[in-house]
Amino acid sequence: TLAKLAVHHKAKSSAHSVYVGLDLQEVDWFSLSAVILLLCTAPFLVFFFVMVCDQYQCSVSQPLVELYSGEATLRSIWEKAPSFTWTAAQIYTVWVSFQVVLYMCVPDITHKFLPGYAGGVQDGARTPAGLINKYEINGLQSWLITHALWYANAQYFHWFSPTIIFDNWIPLLWCTNILGYVVSTFAFVKAYLFPTNAEDCKFTGNVFYNYMMGIEFNPRIGKWFDFKLFFNGRPGIVAWTLINLSYAAKQQELYGYVTNSMILVNVLQAIYVLDFFWNEAWYLKTIDICHDHFGWYLGWGDCVWLPFLYTLQGLYLVYNPVQLSTAHAAAVLLLGLVGYYVFRSTNHQKDLFRRTEGKCSVWGKKPTFIECAYRSGDGGLHHSKLMTSGFWGVARHLNYTGDLMGSLAYCAACGFGHIHPYFYIVYMTILLVHRCVRDEHRCSSKYGKDWKRYTDAVPYRLLPGIF
């Protein structure tokens, strides 16, 4: 995020600019510093937030105090942490292999009997070079099969304990790091030696930036294994709800009950995950697929950052079981559901508007819009409509506002005893505010004066009247 923020000022805008990043460009010192900083510190940050639960009951300040006072050293903390185990390696190998099989070998059939679900082969968005890739959308099916097997094991087969993920959590951290770095390095080398589509590659002239932010736009092996879709939407996100279930099982094992806070975290985050898979075809049109290149930022981030830091609330509640008052629990649930409603309704309005090319009803009225024009990398002239009614007339990124409301609800479910579970809302705020800035800078370069007309019509980004 810092690295992406650092290069925003590099782009130039024009009325009908060529919307590509294929030309060689230099990376300024701030961007390079941010990239190196993240490459060096992000893995340790993940380790820190997991380690403090294992050794300090999730107290963020206690290890820092002990390090300052000399009661602990970095070496003593490191030596107390569980190390890599072959058991964890076997678990993770089976997990990733199983998700690859579901992704590659089990074509989607759920779209044939689930009304309104768009699965099967779908078109992605136009790439900067003007290409349109095809994707096999079967994430919801993979999630359902995976969780059905998890339930069957817990209730009938007993092949492994439902606490298996928690019991191997830090050893699994080392395994996910190995895969994250292997995938990122492979994608980096592949971009130089045998790119899937050379026209969609972006070289900055700096090896560190290329490695982190990625060179290839859509690296693939064969026709269907798309790195970006698989790692964005399979090992980490499918596991998200299983990780939470493992936390709940551990809480039951340790204390003999599952707290209402743990149930809230499981339910609210499961809604988000299921929403992702129900709308996976829509996800093909989002910023991760449409604009980001595949490098360490996505490869390592999806393997490590997502499963370990997006599930901090459940991890915290294993070590600090919090039973919320009825009023507190109701407030958290309401915040989470309202946030989800805003998030989903805003995205639905945009999707409906796109699919019907504006020939629809939003809030009982025909939607208004700004007509824009831009050129793709192949020189073709294209047109877009930017909606200025419904939620999109209230603020330009109200879907992010709903997302942040949901994120705050996850954290608030943990009470107010520690700041540890609140890292998520801090991170999401930085991420989404930065995405606002990055997305709008890109749109300004893409649409030129048409974008100015749009921002005049919808002046606020996230909070009407404030920001």
CSV table of C-alpha atoms in Angstrom, one decimal:
chain,number,residue,atom,x,y,z
A,1,THR,CA,0.0,0.0,0.0
A,2,LEU,CA,2.8,2.4,0.9
A,3,ALA,CA,4.6,1.5,-2.3
A,4,LYS,CA,1.5,2.1,-4.4
A,5,LEU,CA,0.8,5.4,-2.7
A,6,ALA,CA,4.3,6.6,-3.4
A,7,VAL,CA,4.0,6.4,-7.1
A,8,HIS,CA,0.7,8.1,-7.5
A,9,HIS,CA,2.2,11.4,-8.5
A,10,LYS,CA,4.2,9.8,-11.3
A,11,ALA,CA,1.3,9.4,-13.8
A,12,LYS,CA,0.2,12.2,-16.2
A,13,SER,CA,-3.4,12.8,-17.1
A,14,SER,CA,-5.0,13.8,-20.4
A,15,ALA,CA,-8.5,13.8,-21.8
A,16,HIS,CA,-8.2,10.6,-23.6
A,17,SER,CA,-5.0,9.0,-22.2
A,18,VAL,CA,-3.7,5.6,-23.1
A,19,TYR,CA,-4.5,3.6,-20.0
A,20,VAL,CA,-1.6,1.3,-19.7
A,21,GLY,CA,1.5,0.8,-17.6
A,22,LEU,CA,3.6,-1.0,-20.1
A,23,ASP,CA,6.4,1.4,-20.7
A,24,LEU,CA,9.6,1.4,-18.7
A,25,GLN,CA,9.5,3.9,-15.9
A,26,GLU,CA,11.9,4.8,-13.1
A,27,VAL,CA,10.9,4.4,-9.4
A,28,ASP,CA,11.7,7.3,-7.1
A,29,TRP,CA,13.6,6.9,-3.9
A,30,PHE,CA,10.5,7.1,-1.7
A,31,SER,CA,8.8,4.2,-3.6
A,32,LEU,CA,12.0,2.1,-3.5
A,33,SER,CA,12.3,2.8,0.2
A,34,ALA,CA,8.7,1.8,0.9
A,35,VAL,CA,9.1,-1.4,-1.2
A,36,ILE,CA,12.2,-2.5,0.7
A,37,LEU,CA,10.7,-1.5,4.0
A,38,LEU,CA,7.6,-3.6,3.4
A,39,LEU,CA,9.5,-6.6,2.0
A,40,CYS,CA,11.7,-6.6,5.2
A,41,THR,CA,9.1,-5.8,7.8
A,42,ALA,CA,5.7,-7.3,6.7
A,43,PRO,CA,6.6,-10.9,7.5
A,44,PHE,CA,7.8,-9.9,11.0
A,45,LEU,CA,4.7,-7.9,11.6
A,46,VAL,CA,2.5,-10.9,10.9
A,47,PHE,CA,4.8,-13.0,13.2
A,48,PHE,CA,4.5,-10.3,15.9
A,49,PHE,CA,0.7,-10.3,16.0
A,50,VAL,CA,0.5,-14.1,16.1
A,51,MET,CA,3.4,-14.5,18.6
A,52,VAL,CA,1.9,-12.0,21.2
A,53,CYS,CA,-1.2,-14.2,21.5
A,54,ASP,CA,0.9,-17.4,21.9
A,55,GLN,CA,3.3,-15.9,24.5
A,56,TYR,CA,1.6,-12.7,25.9
A,57,GLN,CA,-2.2,-13.4,25.9
A,58,CYS,CA,-2.4,-11.0,22.9
A,59,SER,CA,-0.9,-8.0,24.7
A,60,VAL,CA,0.8,-5.9,22.1
A,61,SER,CA,2.6,-3.7,24.7
A,62,GLN,CA,3.9,-6.4,27.0
A,63,PRO,CA,6.7,-7.8,24.8
A,64,LEU,CA,7.8,-4.3,23.9
A,65,VAL,CA,8.0,-3.4,27.6
A,66,GLU,CA,10.0,-6.6,28.4
A,67,LEU,CA,12.3,-5.9,25.5
A,68,TYR,CA,12.9,-2.3,26.7
A,69,SER,CA,13.5,-3.4,30.3
A,70,GLY,CA,15.7,-6.3,29.3
A,71,GLU,CA,13.4,-9.0,30.7
A,72,ALA,CA,13.2,-10.5,27.2
A,73,THR,CA,15.4,-10.4,24.1
A,74,LEU,CA,14.5,-10.9,20.5
A,75,ARG,CA,16.3,-14.3,20.6
A,76,SER,CA,14.3,-15.5,23.7
A,77,ILE,CA,11.0,-14.5,22.0
A,78,TRP,CA,12.1,-16.3,18.8
A,79,GLU,CA,13.2,-19.4,20.7
A,80,LYS,CA,9.8,-19.7,22.4
A,81,ALA,CA,7.9,-19.6,19.2
A,82,PRO,CA,7.0,-23.0,17.6
A,83,SER,CA,9.2,-23.7,14.6
A,84,PHE,CA,8.5,-25.3,11.3
A,85,THR,CA,7.1,-28.9,11.5
A,86,TRP,CA,6.6,-31.5,8.9
A,87,THR,CA,3.1,-32.1,10.2
A,88,ALA,CA,2.2,-28.5,9.4
A,89,ALA,CA,3.9,-28.9,6.0
A,90,GLN,CA,1.8,-32.0,5.2
A,91,ILE,CA,-1.4,-30.3,6.3
A,92,TYR,CA,-0.7,-27.2,4.2
A,93,THR,CA,0.4,-29.3,1.2
A,94,VAL,CA,-2.8,-31.3,1.3
A,95,TRP,CA,-4.8,-28.1,1.7
A,96,VAL,CA,-3.4,-26.2,-1.3
A,97,SER,CA,-3.4,-29.3,-3.4
A,98,PHE,CA,-7.0,-29.9,-2.6
A,99,GLN,CA,-7.9,-26.3,-3.6
A,100,VAL,CA,-6.0,-26.7,-6.8
A,101,VAL,CA,-8.0,-29.8,-7.7
A,102,LEU,CA,-11.3,-28.1,-6.9
A,103,TYR,CA,-10.2,-25.0,-8.9
A,104,MET,CA,-8.9,-26.9,-12.0
A,105,CYS,CA,-10.7,-30.2,-12.1
A,106,VAL,CA,-14.3,-29.6,-10.9
A,107,PRO,CA,-16.2,-27.4,-13.3
A,108,ASP,CA,-18.9,-25.4,-11.7
A,109,ILE,CA,-22.4,-26.8,-11.6
A,110,THR,CA,-23.9,-24.7,-8.8
A,111,HIS,CA,-24.9,-22.0,-11.3
A,112,LYS,CA,-27.3,-24.5,-12.9
A,113,PHE,CA,-29.5,-24.8,-9.8
A,114,LEU,CA,-28.8,-21.6,-7.8
A,115,PRO,CA,-31.0,-18.8,-9.1
A,116,GLY,CA,-29.1,-15.5,-9.6
A,117,TYR,CA,-25.6,-17.1,-9.2
A,118,ALA,CA,-23.2,-16.4,-12.0
A,119,GLY,CA,-20.7,-19.3,-12.2
A,120,GLY,CA,-19.0,-21.3,-14.9
A,121,VAL,CA,-17.0,-19.7,-17.6
A,122,GLN,CA,-17.1,-15.9,-17.4
A,123,ASP,CA,-15.3,-13.0,-19.2
A,124,GLY,CA,-13.0,-10.8,-17.2
A,125,ALA,CA,-12.5,-7.1,-17.7
A,126,ARG,CA,-10.5,-5.7,-20.6
A,127,THR,CA,-6.8,-5.7,-19.7
A,128,PRO,CA,-4.6,-2.6,-20.3
A,129,ALA,CA,-3.5,-4.1,-23.6
A,130,GLY,CA,-7.1,-4.6,-24.7
A,131,LEU,CA,-7.4,-8.4,-24.0
A,132,ILE,CA,-10.4,-10.1,-22.4
A,133,ASN,CA,-9.5,-13.3,-20.4
A,134,LYS,CA,-11.9,-16.1,-19.6
A,135,TYR,CA,-12.2,-17.6,-16.1
A,136,GLU,CA,-13.8,-20.7,-14.6
A,137,ILE,CA,-15.8,-19.3,-11.7
A,138,ASN,CA,-16.3,-22.1,-9.2
A,139,GLY,CA,-15.3,-20.6,-5.9
A,140,LEU,CA,-18.7,-21.0,-4.2
A,141,GLN,CA,-18.7,-24.6,-5.2
A,142,SER,CA,-15.2,-25.1,-3.8
A,143,TRP,CA,-16.2,-23.4,-0.6
A,144,LEU,CA,-19.3,-25.6,-0.2
A,145,ILE,CA,-17.5,-28.8,-0.9
A,146,THR,CA,-14.6,-27.9,1.5
A,147,HIS,CA,-17.0,-27.0,4.3
A,148,ALA,CA,-19.2,-30.0,3.8
A,149,LEU,CA,-16.2,-32.2,4.2
A,150,TRP,CA,-15.1,-30.2,7.3
A,151,TYR,CA,-18.5,-30.8,8.8
A,152,ALA,CA,-18.6,-34.4,7.9
A,153,ASN,CA,-15.2,-35.0,9.5
A,154,ALA,CA,-16.2,-33.2,12.7
A,155,GLN,CA,-19.5,-35.0,13.0
A,156,TYR,CA,-18.9,-38.5,11.6
A,157,PHE,CA,-15.4,-39.4,10.3
A,158,HIS,CA,-13.1,-37.8,12.9
A,159,TRP,CA,-10.0,-38.0,10.6
A,160,PHE,CA,-8.6,-35.0,12.4
A,161,SER,CA,-9.5,-32.7,15.2
A,162,PRO,CA,-11.5,-29.5,14.4
A,163,THR,CA,-8.8,-27.6,16.3
A,164,ILE,CA,-6.1,-28.8,13.9
A,165,ILE,CA,-5.6,-25.3,12.4
A,166,PHE,CA,-5.2,-23.6,15.7
A,167,ASP,CA,-3.0,-26.4,17.1
A,168,ASN,CA,-0.5,-25.9,14.2
A,169,TRP,CA,-1.0,-22.2,13.7
A,170,ILE,CA,2.6,-20.9,14.0
A,171,PRO,CA,4.1,-23.8,12.2
A,172,LEU,CA,1.6,-23.2,9.4
A,173,LEU,CA,2.8,-19.6,9.3
A,174,TRP,CA,6.2,-20.8,8.2
A,175,CYS,CA,4.6,-23.0,5.5
A,176,THR,CA,2.5,-20.2,4.1
A,177,ASN,CA,5.5,-17.9,3.9
A,178,ILE,CA,7.4,-20.6,2.0
A,179,LEU,CA,4.6,-20.8,-0.6
A,180,GLY,CA,4.2,-17.0,-0.7
A,181,TYR,CA,7.8,-16.5,-1.6
A,182,VAL,CA,8.0,-19.4,-4.0
A,183,VAL,CA,4.9,-18.2,-5.9
A,184,SER,CA,6.1,-14.6,-6.0
A,185,THR,CA,9.6,-15.6,-7.1
A,186,PHE,CA,8.2,-17.9,-9.8
A,187,ALA,CA,5.9,-15.2,-11.1
A,188,PHE,CA,8.8,-12.7,-11.2
A,189,VAL,CA,11.1,-15.1,-13.2
A,190,LYS,CA,8.2,-16.2,-15.4
A,191,ALA,CA,7.6,-12.6,-16.4
A,192,TYR,CA,11.1,-12.3,-17.9
A,193,LEU,CA,11.4,-15.8,-19.4
A,194,PHE,CA,7.9,-16.9,-20.6
A,195,PRO,CA,5.2,-14.3,-19.9
A,196,THR,CA,1.6,-15.3,-20.6
A,197,ASN,CA,1.1,-12.0,-22.5
A,198,ALA,CA,4.1,-9.8,-23.0
A,199,GLU,CA,1.9,-6.8,-23.9
A,200,ASP,CA,0.4,-6.8,-20.4
A,201,CYS,CA,3.7,-6.8,-18.6
A,202,LYS,CA,5.0,-3.7,-16.8
A,203,PHE,CA,8.7,-3.1,-16.1
A,204,THR,CA,9.7,-0.3,-13.9
A,205,GLY,CA,13.5,-0.6,-14.2
A,206,ASN,CA,13.8,-1.5,-10.5
A,207,VAL,CA,14.1,-5.1,-9.5
A,208,PHE,CA,12.7,-4.6,-6.0
A,209,TYR,CA,9.6,-2.8,-7.2
A,210,ASN,CA,9.1,-5.3,-10.0
A,211,TYR,CA,9.3,-8.2,-7.5
A,212,MET,CA,6.9,-6.6,-5.0
A,213,MET,CA,4.3,-5.0,-7.3
A,214,GLY,CA,4.5,-7.6,-10.1
A,215,ILE,CA,5.3,-7.5,-13.8
A,216,GLU,CA,2.7,-9.7,-15.4
A,217,PHE,CA,-0.9,-8.6,-15.4
A,218,ASN,CA,-2.5,-12.1,-15.6
A,219,PRO,CA,0.2,-14.8,-15.2
A,220,ARG,CA,-1.2,-18.2,-16.2
A,221,ILE,CA,-0.1,-21.8,-16.5
A,222,GLY,CA,-2.0,-23.4,-19.3
A,223,LYS,CA,-5.4,-22.0,-20.4
A,224,TRP,CA,-7.2,-21.9,-17.0
A,225,PHE,CA,-4.8,-21.7,-14.0
A,226,ASP,CA,-4.8,-18.0,-13.4
A,227,PHE,CA,-2.4,-17.0,-10.5
A,228,LYS,CA,-4.3,-13.9,-9.6
A,229,LEU,CA,-7.8,-15.5,-9.3
A,230,PHE,CA,-6.5,-18.6,-7.6
A,231,PHE,CA,-4.4,-17.0,-4.9
A,232,ASN,CA,-6.8,-14.1,-4.4
A,233,GLY,CA,-9.8,-16.4,-4.0
A,234,ARG,CA,-8.8,-19.9,-2.9
A,235,PRO,CA,-6.2,-20.9,-0.3
A,236,GLY,CA,-6.7,-17.8,1.9
A,237,ILE,CA,-10.3,-16.9,1.6
A,238,VAL,CA,-11.7,-20.4,1.6
A,239,ALA,CA,-9.6,-21.1,4.7
A,240,TRP,CA,-10.8,-17.9,6.4
A,241,THR,CA,-14.1,-19.4,7.7
A,242,LEU,CA,-12.4,-22.8,8.5
A,243,ILE,CA,-9.8,-20.9,10.6
A,244,ASN,CA,-12.6,-19.2,12.5
A,245,LEU,CA,-14.3,-22.6,13.0
A,246,SER,CA,-11.1,-24.0,14.3
A,247,TYR,CA,-10.8,-21.1,16.8
A,248,ALA,CA,-14.4,-21.7,18.0
A,249,ALA,CA,-13.6,-25.4,18.4
A,250,LYS,CA,-10.6,-24.6,20.5
A,251,GLN,CA,-12.6,-22.2,22.7
A,252,GLN,CA,-15.1,-25.0,23.3
A,253,GLU,CA,-12.2,-27.4,24.1
A,254,LEU,CA,-10.5,-25.0,26.5
A,255,TYR,CA,-13.5,-23.5,28.3
A,256,GLY,CA,-16.4,-25.8,27.6
A,257,TYR,CA,-18.4,-23.2,25.8
A,258,VAL,CA,-18.3,-20.8,22.8
A,259,THR,CA,-18.8,-17.1,23.6
A,260,ASN,CA,-21.3,-15.0,21.8
A,261,SER,CA,-18.4,-12.8,20.6
A,262,MET,CA,-16.8,-15.8,18.8
A,263,ILE,CA,-20.2,-16.6,17.2
A,264,LEU,CA,-20.6,-13.0,16.0
A,265,VAL,CA,-17.1,-13.0,14.5
A,266,ASN,CA,-17.8,-16.3,12.8
A,267,VAL,CA,-21.1,-15.2,11.4
A,268,LEU,CA,-20.2,-11.7,10.3
A,269,GLN,CA,-17.0,-12.8,8.6
A,270,ALA,CA,-18.7,-15.8,7.0
A,271,ILE,CA,-21.3,-13.4,5.5
A,272,TYR,CA,-18.4,-11.5,3.9
A,273,VAL,CA,-16.7,-14.6,2.6
A,274,LEU,CA,-19.9,-16.0,1.1
A,275,ASP,CA,-20.6,-12.7,-0.5
A,276,PHE,CA,-17.2,-12.8,-2.1
A,277,PHE,CA,-17.9,-16.2,-3.6
A,278,TRP,CA,-21.5,-15.5,-4.6
A,279,ASN,CA,-20.2,-12.5,-6.5
A,280,GLU,CA,-16.9,-14.0,-7.7
A,281,ALA,CA,-17.8,-13.1,-11.4
A,282,TRP,CA,-18.3,-9.5,-10.3
A,283,TYR,CA,-15.0,-9.6,-8.5
A,284,LEU,CA,-13.4,-10.0,-12.0
A,285,LYS,CA,-14.2,-6.4,-12.6
A,286,THR,CA,-12.7,-5.1,-9.3
A,287,ILE,CA,-9.3,-3.4,-8.7
A,288,ASP,CA,-7.4,-6.5,-7.7
A,289,ILE,CA,-8.1,-8.2,-11.0
A,290,CYS,CA,-8.5,-5.2,-13.3
A,291,HIS,CA,-5.5,-3.1,-12.3
A,292,ASP,CA,-3.0,-4.9,-10.0
A,293,HIS,CA,-0.1,-6.9,-11.5
A,294,PHE,CA,0.8,-10.1,-9.8
A,295,GLY,CA,3.9,-10.0,-7.6
A,296,TRP,CA,4.8,-10.4,-3.9
A,297,TYR,CA,2.2,-7.9,-2.9
A,298,LEU,CA,-0.6,-10.3,-4.0
A,299,GLY,CA,1.3,-13.6,-4.0
A,300,TRP,CA,2.7,-13.4,-0.4
A,301,GLY,CA,-0.2,-11.2,0.8
A,302,ASP,CA,-2.8,-13.8,-0.2
A,303,CYS,CA,-0.9,-16.7,1.3
A,304,VAL,CA,0.2,-15.1,4.5
A,305,TRP,CA,-1.2,-11.6,5.3
A,306,LEU,CA,-4.8,-12.5,4.6
A,307,PRO,CA,-5.3,-15.8,6.6
A,308,PHE,CA,-3.2,-14.6,9.6
A,309,LEU,CA,-4.2,-11.0,10.0
A,310,TYR,CA,-7.8,-11.1,8.8
A,311,THR,CA,-8.5,-13.7,11.4
A,312,LEU,CA,-7.0,-11.9,14.4
A,313,GLN,CA,-10.3,-11.4,16.2
A,314,GLY,CA,-11.0,-15.2,16.4
A,315,LEU,CA,-7.4,-15.8,17.6
A,316,TYR,CA,-7.7,-13.1,20.2
A,317,LEU,CA,-11.0,-14.7,21.5
A,318,VAL,CA,-9.4,-18.1,22.0
A,319,TYR,CA,-6.9,-16.5,24.5
A,320,ASN,CA,-9.4,-13.9,25.9
A,321,PRO,CA,-12.9,-15.3,25.8
A,322,VAL,CA,-15.3,-12.3,25.9
A,323,GLN,CA,-19.0,-12.8,26.7
A,324,LEU,CA,-20.7,-9.6,25.5
A,325,SER,CA,-23.8,-8.1,27.1
A,326,THR,CA,-27.0,-8.4,25.0
A,327,ALA,CA,-26.9,-4.7,24.2
A,328,HIS,CA,-23.2,-4.8,23.1
A,329,ALA,CA,-23.8,-8.0,21.0
A,330,ALA,CA,-26.9,-6.5,19.4
A,331,ALA,CA,-25.0,-3.3,18.5
A,332,VAL,CA,-22.1,-5.2,16.9
A,333,LEU,CA,-24.5,-7.3,14.9
A,334,LEU,CA,-26.5,-4.3,13.8
A,335,LEU,CA,-23.3,-2.4,12.8
A,336,GLY,CA,-22.0,-5.5,10.9
A,337,LEU,CA,-25.3,-6.1,9.0
A,338,VAL,CA,-25.8,-2.4,8.2
A,339,GLY,CA,-22.3,-2.2,6.9
A,340,TYR,CA,-22.8,-5.3,4.8
A,341,TYR,CA,-26.1,-3.9,3.4
A,342,VAL,CA,-24.3,-0.6,2.4
A,343,PHE,CA,-21.4,-2.6,0.9
A,344,ARG,CA,-23.5,-5.0,-1.0
A,345,SER,CA,-26.2,-2.6,-2.1
A,346,THR,CA,-23.7,-0.1,-3.4
A,347,ASN,CA,-21.9,-2.8,-5.4
A,348,HIS,CA,-25.2,-4.2,-6.7
A,349,GLN,CA,-26.3,-0.8,-8.0
A,350,LYS,CA,-23.0,-0.5,-9.9
A,351,ASP,CA,-23.2,-4.0,-11.3
A,352,LEU,CA,-26.9,-3.5,-12.3
A,353,PHE,CA,-26.0,-0.2,-14.0
A,354,ARG,CA,-23.2,-1.8,-15.9
A,355,ARG,CA,-25.1,-4.9,-17.1
A,356,THR,CA,-28.0,-2.8,-18.3
A,357,GLU,CA,-25.9,0.1,-19.6
A,358,GLY,CA,-28.0,2.4,-17.4
A,359,LYS,CA,-31.4,1.1,-18.5
A,360,CYS,CA,-32.5,0.2,-15.0
A,361,SER,CA,-34.1,1.7,-11.9
A,362,VAL,CA,-32.1,2.8,-8.9
A,363,TRP,CA,-34.1,3.9,-5.8
A,364,GLY,CA,-37.2,4.0,-8.0
A,365,LYS,CA,-35.7,6.3,-10.6
A,366,LYS,CA,-33.8,6.1,-13.9
A,367,PRO,CA,-30.1,6.5,-12.9
A,368,THR,CA,-28.1,9.6,-13.9
A,369,PHE,CA,-24.5,9.3,-15.2
A,370,ILE,CA,-21.5,11.0,-16.7
A,371,GLU,CA,-20.4,9.7,-20.1
A,372,CYS,CA,-16.6,9.2,-20.4
A,373,ALA,CA,-14.2,8.2,-23.1
A,374,TYR,CA,-10.8,6.6,-22.9
A,375,ARG,CA,-8.3,4.7,-25.1
A,376,SER,CA,-6.9,1.2,-24.3
A,377,GLY,CA,-3.3,0.0,-25.0
A,378,ASP,CA,-4.2,-1.2,-28.5
A,379,GLY,CA,-5.4,2.4,-29.4
A,380,GLY,CA,-9.1,1.5,-29.4
A,381,LEU,CA,-11.5,4.2,-28.2
A,382,HIS,CA,-13.9,3.0,-25.5
A,383,HIS,CA,-16.7,4.6,-23.5
A,384,SER,CA,-17.8,4.3,-19.9
A,385,LYS,CA,-20.7,5.6,-17.9
A,386,LEU,CA,-20.0,6.8,-14.3
A,387,MET,CA,-23.2,6.7,-12.2
A,388,THR,CA,-24.2,9.7,-10.2
A,389,SER,CA,-27.4,8.5,-8.5
A,390,GLY,CA,-28.3,6.0,-5.8
A,391,PHE,CA,-25.5,5.3,-3.3
A,392,TRP,CA,-23.0,6.4,-6.0
A,393,GLY,CA,-24.6,9.9,-5.9
A,394,VAL,CA,-24.0,10.0,-2.1
A,395,ALA,CA,-20.3,9.3,-2.2
A,396,ARG,CA,-17.8,8.0,-4.8
A,397,HIS,CA,-16.8,5.0,-2.7
A,398,LEU,CA,-19.6,4.3,-0.3
A,399,ASN,CA,-19.0,0.5,-0.8
A,400,TYR,CA,-15.7,1.1,1.1
A,401,THR,CA,-17.6,2.9,3.8
A,402,GLY,CA,-19.8,-0.2,4.3
A,403,ASP,CA,-16.7,-2.4,4.3
A,404,LEU,CA,-15.2,-0.3,7.0
A,405,MET,CA,-18.4,-0.5,9.1
A,406,GLY,CA,-18.2,-4.3,8.9
A,407,SER,CA,-14.5,-4.3,9.7
A,408,LEU,CA,-15.2,-2.2,12.8
A,409,ALA,CA,-17.9,-4.7,13.9
A,410,TYR,CA,-15.5,-7.6,13.8
A,411,CYS,CA,-13.2,-5.7,16.1
A,412,ALA,CA,-15.8,-4.4,18.4
A,413,ALA,CA,-17.0,-8.0,19.0
A,414,CYS,CA,-13.8,-8.5,21.0
A,415,GLY,CA,-14.6,-5.9,23.5
A,416,PHE,CA,-12.2,-3.2,24.6
A,417,GLY,CA,-9.6,-5.0,26.7
A,418,HIS,CA,-6.7,-5.0,24.2
A,419,ILE,CA,-5.8,-3.1,21.0
A,420,HIS,CA,-4.7,-6.4,19.3
A,421,PRO,CA,-7.9,-7.2,17.5
A,422,TYR,CA,-8.3,-3.6,16.4
A,423,PHE,CA,-5.3,-3.8,14.1
A,424,TYR,CA,-7.7,-5.0,11.4
A,425,ILE,CA,-9.8,-1.8,11.3
A,426,VAL,CA,-6.6,0.4,11.3
A,427,TYR,CA,-5.2,-1.6,8.4
A,428,MET,CA,-8.5,-1.6,6.4
A,429,THR,CA,-8.9,2.2,6.9
A,430,ILE,CA,-5.4,2.8,5.5
A,431,LEU,CA,-5.9,0.3,2.7
A,432,LEU,CA,-9.3,1.6,1.6
A,433,VAL,CA,-8.5,5.3,1.9
A,434,HIS,CA,-5.4,4.7,-0.1
A,435,ARG,CA,-7.5,2.8,-2.7
A,436,CYS,CA,-9.7,5.8,-2.9
A,437,VAL,CA,-6.8,8.0,-3.7
A,438,ARG,CA,-5.1,5.4,-6.1
A,439,ASP,CA,-8.4,4.6,-7.9
A,440,GLU,CA,-9.2,8.2,-8.4
A,441,HIS,CA,-5.7,9.1,-9.6
A,442,ARG,CA,-6.0,6.3,-12.1
A,443,CYS,CA,-9.5,7.4,-13.2
A,444,SER,CA,-8.3,11.0,-13.6
A,445,SER,CA,-5.5,9.8,-15.9
A,446,LYS,CA,-7.9,7.5,-17.7
A,447,TYR,CA,-10.8,9.9,-18.2
A,448,GLY,CA,-9.2,13.4,-18.0
A,449,LYS,CA,-11.7,16.2,-18.0
A,450,ASP,CA,-14.6,13.8,-17.8
A,451,TRP,CA,-13.4,12.7,-14.4
A,452,LYS,CA,-13.5,16.3,-13.2
A,453,ARG,CA,-17.1,16.5,-14.3
A,454,TYR,CA,-17.9,13.4,-12.3
A,455,THR,CA,-16.1,14.6,-9.1
A,456,ASP,CA,-18.0,17.9,-9.4
A,457,ALA,CA,-21.3,16.0,-9.5
A,458,VAL,CA,-20.3,13.7,-6.6
A,459,PRO,CA,-17.9,15.7,-4.4
A,460,TYR,CA,-17.4,13.3,-1.5
A,461,ARG,CA,-15.3,10.1,-1.4
A,462,LEU,CA,-16.3,8.1,1.8
A,463,LEU,CA,-18.3,10.2,4.2
A,464,PRO,CA,-20.9,12.7,2.8
A,465,GLY,CA,-20.2,16.2,4.1
A,466,ILE,CA,-16.8,15.2,5.6
A,467,PHE,CA,-14.5,13.3,3.2
